[in-house]
XYZ file of C-alpha atoms in Angstrom:
607
model
C 11.343 -7.314 -22.828
C 9.649 -5.517 -20.045
C 10.746 -6.925 -16.761
C 7.524 -6.183 -14.932
C 6.238 -9.545 -13.339
C 2.892 -11.130 -13.960
C 0.821 -9.455 -11.112
C -1.711 -12.226 -11.173
C 1.067 -14.877 -10.434
C 1.210 -16.349 -6.914
C 3.430 -14.167 -4.968
C 6.683 -15.153 -2.776
C 6.067 -18.334 -0.811
C 7.324 -16.688 2.187
C 5.905 -12.984 2.123
C 7.019 -12.306 5.817
C 10.481 -13.102 5.020
C 10.485 -10.934 1.903
C 9.199 -8.066 4.069
C 11.845 -8.766 6.647
C 14.645 -9.012 4.114
C 13.429 -6.665 1.559
C 16.714 -6.020 -0.341
C 17.666 -9.492 -0.491
C 13.997 -10.224 -2.004
C 14.643 -7.497 -4.617
C 17.897 -9.300 -5.554
C 15.918 -12.556 -6.309
C 13.069 -10.478 -7.892
C 14.986 -8.755 -10.525
C 17.538 -11.086 -11.857
C 17.678 -9.342 -15.140
C 19.718 -6.500 -13.405
C 22.219 -8.809 -11.901
C 24.835 -8.526 -14.784
C 24.549 -4.602 -14.413
C 24.818 -4.923 -10.790
C 28.008 -6.859 -11.045
C 29.254 -4.357 -13.875
C 28.567 -1.397 -11.747
C 30.393 -3.057 -8.746
C 33.470 -3.974 -10.849
C 33.938 -0.299 -11.874
C 33.385 0.737 -8.214
C 36.331 -1.546 -7.212
C 38.423 -0.210 -10.177
C 37.510 3.354 -8.910
C 38.470 2.771 -5.356
C 41.726 1.050 -6.214
C 42.468 4.230 -8.427
C 41.288 6.370 -5.452
C 43.689 4.829 -2.896
C 46.777 5.255 -5.329
C 47.546 8.885 -4.827
C 48.354 8.495 -1.107
C 50.786 5.737 -2.193
C 52.268 7.948 -4.910
C 52.744 10.921 -2.297
C 54.707 8.271 0.108
C 56.710 7.155 -2.975
C 57.552 10.783 -3.839
C 58.493 11.508 -0.217
C 60.523 8.531 -0.332
C 62.342 9.414 -3.474
C 63.310 12.839 -2.007
C 64.472 11.430 1.305
C 66.325 8.248 0.099
C 67.189 8.940 -3.660
C 68.716 6.063 -5.496
C 67.891 3.961 -2.442
C 64.163 4.421 -2.758
C 61.440 1.909 -3.697
C 60.776 3.437 -7.036
C 64.525 3.180 -7.700
C 64.544 -0.552 -6.885
C 61.339 -1.305 -8.958
C 62.029 0.943 -11.945
C 65.984 0.635 -11.932
C 66.303 4.560 -12.393
C 68.647 6.222 -10.092
C 68.128 10.072 -10.906
C 65.581 11.474 -8.460
C 64.148 13.609 -11.330
C 63.503 10.756 -13.566
C 61.907 8.884 -10.632
C 59.805 11.765 -10.006
C 58.870 12.209 -13.563
C 57.897 8.360 -13.637
C 55.560 8.948 -10.631
C 54.163 11.911 -12.607
C 53.264 9.710 -15.527
C 51.686 7.119 -13.197
C 49.762 9.595 -11.568
C 48.231 10.963 -14.617
C 47.368 7.300 -15.722
C 45.707 6.798 -12.268
C 43.871 9.911 -12.269
C 42.393 9.078 -15.756
C 41.458 5.585 -14.505
C 39.775 6.988 -11.537
C 38.033 9.703 -13.570
C 36.849 7.151 -16.187
C 35.811 4.616 -13.834
C 33.968 7.131 -11.527
C 31.962 8.175 -14.692
C 31.119 4.689 -15.677
C 30.440 3.362 -12.174
C 28.035 6.507 -11.541
C 26.229 5.901 -14.988
C 25.733 2.340 -14.250
C 24.479 2.905 -10.745
C 22.074 5.543 -11.792
C 20.830 3.732 -14.839
C 20.363 0.559 -12.439
C 18.469 2.439 -9.949
C 16.242 4.233 -12.381
C 15.570 0.800 -14.314
C 14.642 -0.813 -10.758
C 12.647 2.162 -9.963
C 10.513 2.185 -13.108
C 10.107 -1.774 -12.938
C 9.182 -1.859 -9.261
C 6.435 0.958 -9.795
C 5.240 -0.482 -12.816
C 4.816 -3.983 -11.227
C 3.370 -2.459 -8.073
C 0.899 -0.265 -10.215
C 0.111 -3.324 -12.470
C -0.669 -5.534 -9.217
C -2.862 -2.694 -7.600
C -4.738 -2.657 -10.670
C -5.893 -6.429 -10.154
C -6.378 -6.141 -6.621
C -10.171 -6.686 -5.574
C -12.275 -3.528 -5.689
C -12.930 -4.395 -1.661
C -9.248 -4.019 -1.154
C -9.317 -0.365 -2.764
C -12.610 0.358 -0.860
C -11.021 -0.701 2.664
C -7.967 1.899 2.207
C -7.463 5.372 1.109
C -6.066 5.812 -2.303
C -3.335 8.337 -0.834
C -1.726 5.558 1.308
C -1.266 3.477 -1.973
C -0.256 6.710 -3.912
C 2.548 6.987 -1.170
C 3.938 3.650 -1.940
C 3.784 3.966 -5.553
C 5.362 7.413 -5.478
C 7.391 8.252 -2.415
C 8.549 4.694 -1.262
C 9.616 3.938 -4.909
C 11.573 7.301 -4.909
C 13.052 6.563 -1.442
C 14.360 3.053 -2.810
C 15.738 4.763 -5.971
C 17.697 7.135 -3.907
C 19.154 4.352 -1.853
C 20.223 2.347 -4.921
C 21.545 5.504 -6.534
C 23.505 6.999 -3.613
C 23.422 4.611 -0.604
C 24.416 1.129 -2.115
C 27.308 2.680 -3.958
C 28.731 4.487 -0.676
C 28.343 1.277 1.255
C 30.365 -0.507 -1.365
C 33.042 2.207 -1.512
C 33.375 2.245 2.319
C 33.983 -1.577 2.487
C 36.497 -1.550 -0.402
C 38.156 1.326 1.354
C 38.520 -0.583 4.566
C 39.810 -3.432 2.787
C 42.299 -1.887 0.673
C 43.708 0.451 3.406
C 43.756 -2.517 5.716
C 45.844 -4.188 3.114
C 48.366 -1.285 2.924
C 48.743 -1.140 6.946
C 49.148 -4.993 7.061
C 52.213 -4.720 4.771
C 53.474 -1.698 6.641
C 52.838 -2.473 10.152
C 50.745 -5.059 12.249
C 50.884 -2.825 15.133
C 49.551 0.231 13.271
C 46.947 -1.921 11.812
C 45.474 -2.985 15.023
C 45.574 0.575 16.262
C 44.245 2.248 13.326
C 41.546 -0.355 12.891
C 40.506 -0.081 16.526
C 37.736 2.511 16.129
C 36.049 0.380 13.146
C 34.521 -2.214 15.555
C 33.206 0.852 17.613
C 31.669 2.256 14.634
C 30.197 -1.075 13.472
C 28.665 -1.792 16.820
C 27.424 1.813 17.053
C 25.911 1.268 13.565
C 24.107 -1.692 14.509
C 22.776 0.014 17.691
C 21.448 2.943 15.728
C 20.224 0.559 12.928
C 17.882 -0.729 15.368
C 16.540 2.280 16.827
C 16.189 4.069 13.292
C 13.948 1.107 11.843
C 10.949 1.651 13.852
C 11.540 5.284 13.334
C 11.601 5.181 9.639
C 8.581 2.930 9.729
C 6.923 5.771 11.363
C 7.866 8.237 8.735
C 6.384 5.953 6.064
C 3.356 5.858 8.001
C 3.345 9.424 8.470
C 3.772 10.336 4.771
C 1.244 7.822 3.642
C -1.477 9.560 6.227
C -0.324 12.954 4.946
C -0.588 11.898 1.363
C -4.178 10.477 1.960
C -5.391 13.555 3.579
C -4.182 15.730 0.662
C -5.482 13.389 -1.878
C -9.143 13.402 -0.401
C -9.085 17.047 0.308
C -8.212 17.860 -3.397
C -10.810 15.663 -4.712
C -13.449 17.028 -2.361
C -12.469 20.709 -2.906
C -15.978 21.615 -3.894
C -17.350 20.245 -0.461
C -14.703 22.190 1.454
C -15.614 25.280 -0.331
C -19.529 24.975 -0.016
C -19.145 24.389 3.701
C -16.491 26.983 4.315
C -14.372 24.530 5.924
C -10.836 25.879 4.525
C -9.714 26.636 8.158
C -10.805 23.365 9.429
C -9.010 21.527 6.443
C -6.078 23.587 6.829
C -5.705 22.816 10.578
C -6.212 19.123 9.733
C -3.545 18.988 7.016
C -1.366 20.946 9.186
C -1.641 18.328 11.968
C -0.699 15.533 9.567
C 1.981 17.504 8.126
C 3.443 18.142 11.547
C 3.062 14.554 12.532
C 5.255 13.732 9.286
C 7.703 16.412 10.326
C 8.014 15.157 14.036
C 8.563 11.586 12.862
C 11.279 12.780 10.303
C 12.694 14.958 13.189
C 12.820 12.237 15.628
C 14.595 9.925 12.942
C 17.147 12.714 12.204
C 17.821 13.455 15.775
C 18.670 9.917 16.307
C 20.865 9.529 13.263
C 22.748 12.796 13.896
C 23.782 11.484 17.152
C 25.896 8.846 15.446
C 28.155 11.420 13.820
C 29.851 12.630 17.257
C 30.536 8.893 17.945
C 32.310 8.297 14.604
C 34.301 11.391 15.013
C 35.661 10.596 18.581
C 36.581 6.853 17.060
C 38.435 8.608 14.196
C 40.274 10.910 16.495
C 41.561 7.927 18.486
C 42.680 6.083 15.565
C 44.321 8.897 13.944
C 46.231 10.093 16.948
C 47.576 6.550 17.254
C 48.873 6.577 13.723
C 50.454 10.004 14.071
C 52.211 9.274 17.477
C 53.212 5.658 16.952
C 54.038 5.918 13.543
C 55.971 8.999 14.067
C 57.939 7.384 17.074
C 58.760 4.302 14.786
C 59.815 6.648 12.087
C 62.222 8.495 14.395
C 63.358 5.130 15.634
C 64.212 3.929 12.156
C 61.848 1.048 12.081
C 59.542 2.744 9.572
C 60.425 4.505 6.450
C 59.631 8.236 6.069
C 57.718 7.400 2.905
C 55.714 4.717 4.365
C 55.078 6.872 7.453
C 53.640 9.495 5.001
C 51.468 7.101 3.294
C 49.930 5.558 6.745
C 49.031 9.209 7.943
C 47.250 9.951 4.630
C 45.810 6.390 4.884
C 44.401 6.871 8.273
C 42.519 9.769 6.997
C 41.325 7.862 4.096
C 40.378 4.780 6.294
C 38.514 6.655 8.984
C 37.210 9.916 7.478
C 34.660 8.477 5.145
C 33.001 6.668 8.109
C 31.575 9.995 9.013
C 29.144 9.393 6.274
C 28.128 6.246 7.858
C 25.204 7.972 9.419
C 23.921 9.579 6.388
C 24.329 6.093 4.582
C 22.539 4.331 7.384
C 19.693 6.924 6.986
C 19.470 6.006 3.272
C 19.721 2.413 3.910
C 16.938 2.556 6.494
C 14.680 4.513 4.402
C 15.216 2.422 1.556
C 14.590 -0.694 3.383
C 11.453 0.677 5.053
C 10.251 1.583 1.543
C 11.136 -1.718 -0.113
C 9.318 -3.413 2.729
C 6.173 -1.612 2.230
C 6.438 -2.085 -1.590
C 6.686 -5.867 -1.018
C 3.844 -6.088 1.311
C 1.732 -4.324 -1.109
C 3.064 -6.965 -3.967
C 2.330 -9.663 -1.628
C -1.526 -8.548 -1.221
C -3.408 -11.514 -2.648
C -5.546 -11.208 -5.622
C -8.506 -12.928 -4.694
C -10.885 -12.625 -7.785
C -8.691 -13.941 -10.493
C -9.847 -14.292 -14.163
C -10.743 -17.462 -15.582
C -9.044 -19.191 -18.611
C -12.539 -19.844 -20.789
C -13.635 -18.043 -23.572
C -17.236 -17.329 -24.356
C -18.414 -18.559 -28.004
C -19.052 -15.797 -30.633
C -21.345 -13.937 -31.114
C -21.909 -13.419 -27.493
C -25.587 -14.059 -26.769
C -25.706 -11.956 -23.525
C -27.901 -14.052 -21.379
C -27.451 -13.773 -17.580
C -28.590 -16.083 -14.612
C -28.031 -16.196 -10.817
C -28.706 -19.352 -9.162
C -29.113 -19.479 -5.232
C -26.564 -16.466 -4.907
C -25.620 -15.341 -1.539
C -23.178 -12.702 -1.105
C -21.721 -9.958 1.444
C -18.660 -7.876 2.195
C -15.684 -9.212 4.351
C -16.994 -10.912 7.546
C -20.288 -9.045 7.545
C -23.878 -10.891 7.118
C -25.196 -11.812 3.851
C -26.495 -8.654 1.719
C -27.777 -11.184 -0.937
C -29.869 -14.010 0.425
C -30.535 -16.735 -2.091
C -31.046 -14.754 -5.521
C -32.553 -16.642 -8.436
C -32.712 -14.640 -11.452
C -32.714 -15.370 -15.294
C -32.403 -12.475 -18.031
C -32.656 -13.992 -21.548
C -30.136 -12.377 -24.221
C -31.722 -9.371 -25.794
C -33.852 -8.360 -23.007
C -33.958 -5.150 -20.752
C -34.314 -5.996 -17.260
C -34.526 -3.629 -14.118
C -33.679 -4.153 -10.686
C -35.394 -1.908 -8.091
C -35.580 -1.576 -4.499
C -35.189 0.909 -1.474
C -31.782 1.890 -0.472
C -29.776 -0.967 1.144
C -31.792 -3.749 -0.708
C -28.641 -4.949 -2.291
C -28.679 -3.619 -5.888
C -25.061 -2.449 -6.120
C -23.933 -5.743 -4.585
C -25.886 -7.720 -7.364
C -24.157 -5.594 -10.096
C -20.851 -6.311 -8.392
C -21.380 -9.810 -8.851
C -22.475 -9.550 -12.704
C -19.431 -7.299 -13.462
C -17.395 -9.834 -11.131
C -15.922 -7.093 -9.107
C -16.555 -9.826 -6.199
C -17.523 -13.451 -6.242
C -20.832 -14.839 -4.426
C -20.463 -16.811 -1.019
C -22.414 -19.265 -2.502
C -24.374 -19.995 -5.752
C -23.373 -19.155 -9.220
C -23.611 -16.116 -11.789
C -23.969 -17.526 -15.375
C -23.007 -15.663 -18.360
C -24.216 -17.523 -21.576
C -24.434 -20.565 -19.511
C -20.857 -20.423 -18.363
C -20.056 -19.612 -14.651
C -18.431 -16.108 -14.749
C -15.332 -17.441 -12.539
C -14.665 -19.479 -15.448
C -14.235 -16.766 -17.881
C -11.068 -14.497 -18.906
C -11.829 -10.789 -18.500
C -11.941 -10.209 -22.304
C -14.949 -12.548 -22.422
C -16.559 -11.211 -19.271
C -16.126 -7.454 -18.913
C -14.990 -7.123 -22.587
C -18.322 -7.940 -23.649
C -20.028 -5.447 -21.194
C -20.739 -1.801 -21.215
C -21.047 -0.290 -17.737
C -22.348 3.113 -16.377
C -21.648 3.806 -12.875
C -23.780 6.095 -10.706
C -20.616 7.882 -9.779
C -19.145 8.746 -13.197
C -15.327 9.062 -13.626
C -13.977 11.141 -16.415
C -10.299 11.358 -17.130
C -8.252 14.305 -17.990
C -8.342 14.518 -21.774
C -10.798 15.379 -24.601
C -14.455 14.561 -24.845
C -13.513 12.034 -27.772
C -10.754 10.427 -25.810
C -13.230 9.857 -22.879
C -15.815 8.310 -25.053
C -13.355 6.164 -26.909
C -11.771 4.988 -23.438
C -13.177 1.643 -23.687
C -12.684 1.281 -27.653
C -9.453 3.445 -28.686
C -9.828 2.456 -32.343
C -13.169 3.796 -32.798
C -13.458 6.451 -35.575
C -15.001 9.923 -35.298
C -18.162 9.052 -36.888
C -18.608 6.112 -34.274
C -17.775 8.408 -31.570
C -20.320 10.805 -32.702
C -23.049 8.178 -33.292
C -22.603 6.935 -29.694
C -22.733 10.490 -28.315
C -26.032 10.874 -30.338
C -27.418 7.588 -28.948
C -26.704 8.799 -25.338
C -28.231 12.242 -26.042
C -25.148 13.936 -25.517
C -24.306 15.300 -28.958
C -26.272 18.659 -28.600
C -24.202 19.830 -25.592
C -20.987 18.477 -27.170
C -21.756 20.307 -30.481
C -22.244 23.575 -28.566
C -18.731 23.601 -26.893
C -16.311 25.648 -28.723
C -14.107 22.634 -29.562
C -16.651 20.037 -29.847
C -15.349 16.488 -29.347
C -11.888 18.161 -28.993
C -12.866 20.156 -25.909
C -10.970 19.334 -22.677
C -12.274 17.583 -19.843
C -10.739 18.424 -16.458
C -9.513 16.026 -13.923
C -12.473 14.012 -12.847
C -14.604 15.892 -15.352
C -15.002 18.944 -13.039
C -15.603 21.232 -16.021
C -18.881 19.137 -16.835
C -22.124 19.097 -15.101
C -23.323 15.910 -13.455
C -25.715 14.879 -16.336
C -23.238 15.830 -19.030
C -20.807 13.386 -17.284
C -23.494 10.567 -17.161
C -24.269 10.921 -21.021
C -20.598 10.793 -21.780
C -20.425 7.722 -19.662
C -23.293 6.291 -21.191
C -21.906 7.022 -24.898
C -18.581 5.467 -23.760
C -20.621 2.101 -22.812
C -22.549 2.220 -26.084
C -19.549 2.745 -28.094
C -18.176 -0.725 -27.112
C -21.306 -2.323 -28.774
C -21.807 -4.595 -25.642
C -23.577 -7.735 -25.435
C -24.711 -6.568 -22.025
C -25.236 -2.903 -20.997
C -25.089 -2.584 -17.401
C -26.632 0.719 -16.039
C -26.288 1.837 -12.565
C -28.628 4.887 -12.047
C -27.367 6.029 -15.383
C -29.750 8.908 -15.799
C -30.017 9.993 -11.974
C -28.240 13.222 -12.800
C -30.374 14.381 -15.826
C -33.465 16.444 -16.158
C -36.868 14.837 -17.213
C -36.520 16.050 -20.850
C -32.916 14.546 -21.411
C -33.904 11.534 -19.480
C -36.807 11.035 -22.137
C -34.421 11.397 -24.943
C -32.075 9.041 -23.350
C -34.544 6.488 -22.858
C -35.983 6.773 -26.401
C -32.324 6.256 -27.507
C -31.617 3.461 -25.117
C -34.517 1.462 -26.588
C -32.861 1.789 -29.981
C -29.439 0.988 -28.882
C -30.312 -1.966 -26.580
C -32.490 -3.561 -29.356
C -29.787 -6.150 -30.138
C -28.126 -6.382 -26.621
C -29.171 -7.307 -22.973
C -29.611 -4.368 -20.811
C -29.603 -4.588 -16.762
C -30.656 -1.439 -15.248
C -30.546 -0.399 -11.704
C -32.766 2.341 -10.787
C -34.579 4.577 -8.192
C -36.529 6.421 -10.511
C -39.212 4.034 -11.757
C -40.351 5.866 -14.708
C -36.863 4.838 -16.140
C -37.737 1.217 -16.094
C -41.243 1.084 -16.872
C -40.916 -0.540 -20.380
C -38.450 -3.092 -19.196
C -39.204 -6.728 -20.142
C -39.004 -7.790 -16.495
C -38.645 -5.672 -13.370
C -37.154 -7.328 -10.410
C -38.086 -6.118 -6.897
C -35.218 -6.447 -4.210
C -35.944 -6.076 -0.450
C -33.512 -6.727 2.339
C -31.401 -8.961 -0.062
C -34.179 -11.198 -1.306
C -36.422 -10.898 -4.525
C -39.950 -10.247 -3.182
C -41.525 -9.848 -6.521
C -40.893 -9.566 -10.443
C -42.872 -8.956 -13.697
C -43.464 -6.078 -16.127
C -44.564 -2.718 -14.931
C -48.244 -3.084 -15.639
C -48.152 -6.599 -13.872
C -46.492 -5.492 -10.769
C -48.753 -2.337 -10.437
C -51.695 -4.590 -10.627
C -50.357 -6.768 -8.054
C -50.349 -3.946 -5.325
C -47.427 -5.209 -3.788
C -43.912 -3.535 -2.821
C -43.412 -2.116 -6.381
C -47.000 -0.636 -6.460
C -46.101 1.144 -3.245
C -42.999 2.527 -4.456
C -44.650 3.648 -7.752
C -47.512 5.357 -5.962
C -44.848 7.377 -3.697
C -42.944 8.367 -6.710
C -45.991 9.408 -9.018
C -47.442 11.422 -6.090
C -50.637 8.834 -5.677
C -50.728 8.195 -2.166
C -52.249 4.634 -1.182
C -55.830 4.727 0.515
C -56.747 2.444 2.804
C-alpha cells in the first residue's frame, strides 16, 4: 500500500515541535519503515562487531608468536602447536571477513533502500499536500521556493539517511565496542584513550549550534536561486524581447553567489572542526602508545593485548575525524527535514465537503449576499446577489478591478466568501466534494496552461478515457480542428512545455476543447477568446451556442461582442452589481453597460 499520508487530514498537533525536532517527527510519521530501520541497524551492529574483530585477531596472533603454548588461543582452543593456533586464527579470520562483507552489503542495501523509500514517500506526500493547498498560498510565494523543497530538500534528507545516519550508528557502535575491549584490558588506558571523546562531543555540540543557522541560510539561498531560475526560464520570451540577457545574467549571478557564499560560510565553520579532532586523536593515541608500552615493558600488560590496544586506539579515534562531515550531513538533513515538515504543516483552508450532487446535475448557480476579498485586504465583492438558472448563458462584465475574477474564484471554490453563500443546484459549494463541484465544471482560464505532451493528451486532460472521435468532436466545437488538421502529426503533434510551440489563440482553442470534452454541467469561461481574431471568435461563438445548449455557461469578458447573445449580462463596478439584463435591455437603459458598448463599438456618447 502507498505510504503517502492524506494531505487533507489535520497535521501534527504540535507543528512547532515537529519543526524543532524534525528527525523525531519523521520517526513518528513513517511507522511503516520502522521494521526496516531496525533490520538495517541490526546488520550495522553485526558489521561493526566483525569490523573490530581483525584487531583482536592481530593481537591473538602476536600473543601466539610470543607466548606459544601459553597463549590465549591455546587456552581457549586447547591447541599447543603454534602453527595449528595460527591456522585456526586464519580460519576464524576468513569467517569474520565473510560475515563483515555480507553484513556490510545487506546493511548498505537496507539503508539505501530505506533512504530511497522515505525520499519517495516524503516527496509524494509533500507534493500531494501542495496540490491541495489554497490557490492564495501558491500566489503568495514563488514556485521556485516550493520546487527547492520538493527537490533539493528531499535529496538532502535522502543523503543524510543514506550516508549520515549509518555513519553516526557506526561511530557510536565503534566507541562502545572498543571501549569494552579497553575496559577488559586496562582501566587506566580506557580513561586516557577516551579522554579526547568528551572534547570532541563538546566541540560537536558547539559546532552544531553554529552550523544550524548557517545551513538554514543555505536552504534559503538555494530556494531564492531556484525561484529566480524558474521565473527566468518561464519568462525567456520577455527577457529576449527586452534584450535583458545581461541584466538577468547579473541577477542570477548575484543569487548564485549568495548561495555559494552561504555554503562557503558553512563549509568554513565545519572544516575548522577537523583540526580540533586531530589534536584530540593525537593526545589519545600518544597516551596509549606510551603508557601501554611502559606497562608491557613492566610486565603488567601482555604484548598481544598491547598490540590490540594500539590498533584499537586508531580504530576508536580515527573515525571521529569524519564527525565534521557527518555533522555537516546531519545539519543539512535536519534543516531540509524542518522545511519539509513546515510545508506539510501549512493548513489547507479550503477543504472539500462530503456531499454529492444529485444526477443529472442541473447546473444552477446562485450567489447570496456574497462578500469576498484577499487576505486582510478590503472587500473586493460587496454583497453580490446573482441567480443563474441551469441551462442558461450568463455573462459578467465590467472594468478592470471590478471583481470579475474574484467572482469566478468563488464559483470554482478556489477561495471561500467572507460572508454569504455560493450555491450549486441549491447546495452550498462548501458542502460539496470536489467530484461534484469541479468535476461538473469545465474551465477555460485567460492565462491558458498547456502540458508537455501531444495535442490529444492536452485536450483529453480532464477526461483521459475519451476516444479519438470524442476528442476530434471537442476540437471542432472549439474551432480548433482546422489548425490541428494542418499540423504534420495532427492530434499527435507535440505541444512544448507550457504550450510554447502554439500561438495564444491556438492555446485558447485547445483549452476550450479540453473544457467541452468534459461535457460539463457548467462551463466557466474567463476571457476565453481574448487571443483569437474576429473570424475565429465568430466561429467559436457559433460553436459555443450549440455546445452550451444543454449546459450552463458563465462567461467573463471584456469584449462585449462575445456576450451579446447571453440570456443575462451582469455588470460589475467596484465589487457591486450595478445593473443586469439582456444586451438590448442594457443598451436601451443607457447605463454603465451602454457606455462600455459605445466605447468598444466606436460610437462615442453625445451629450
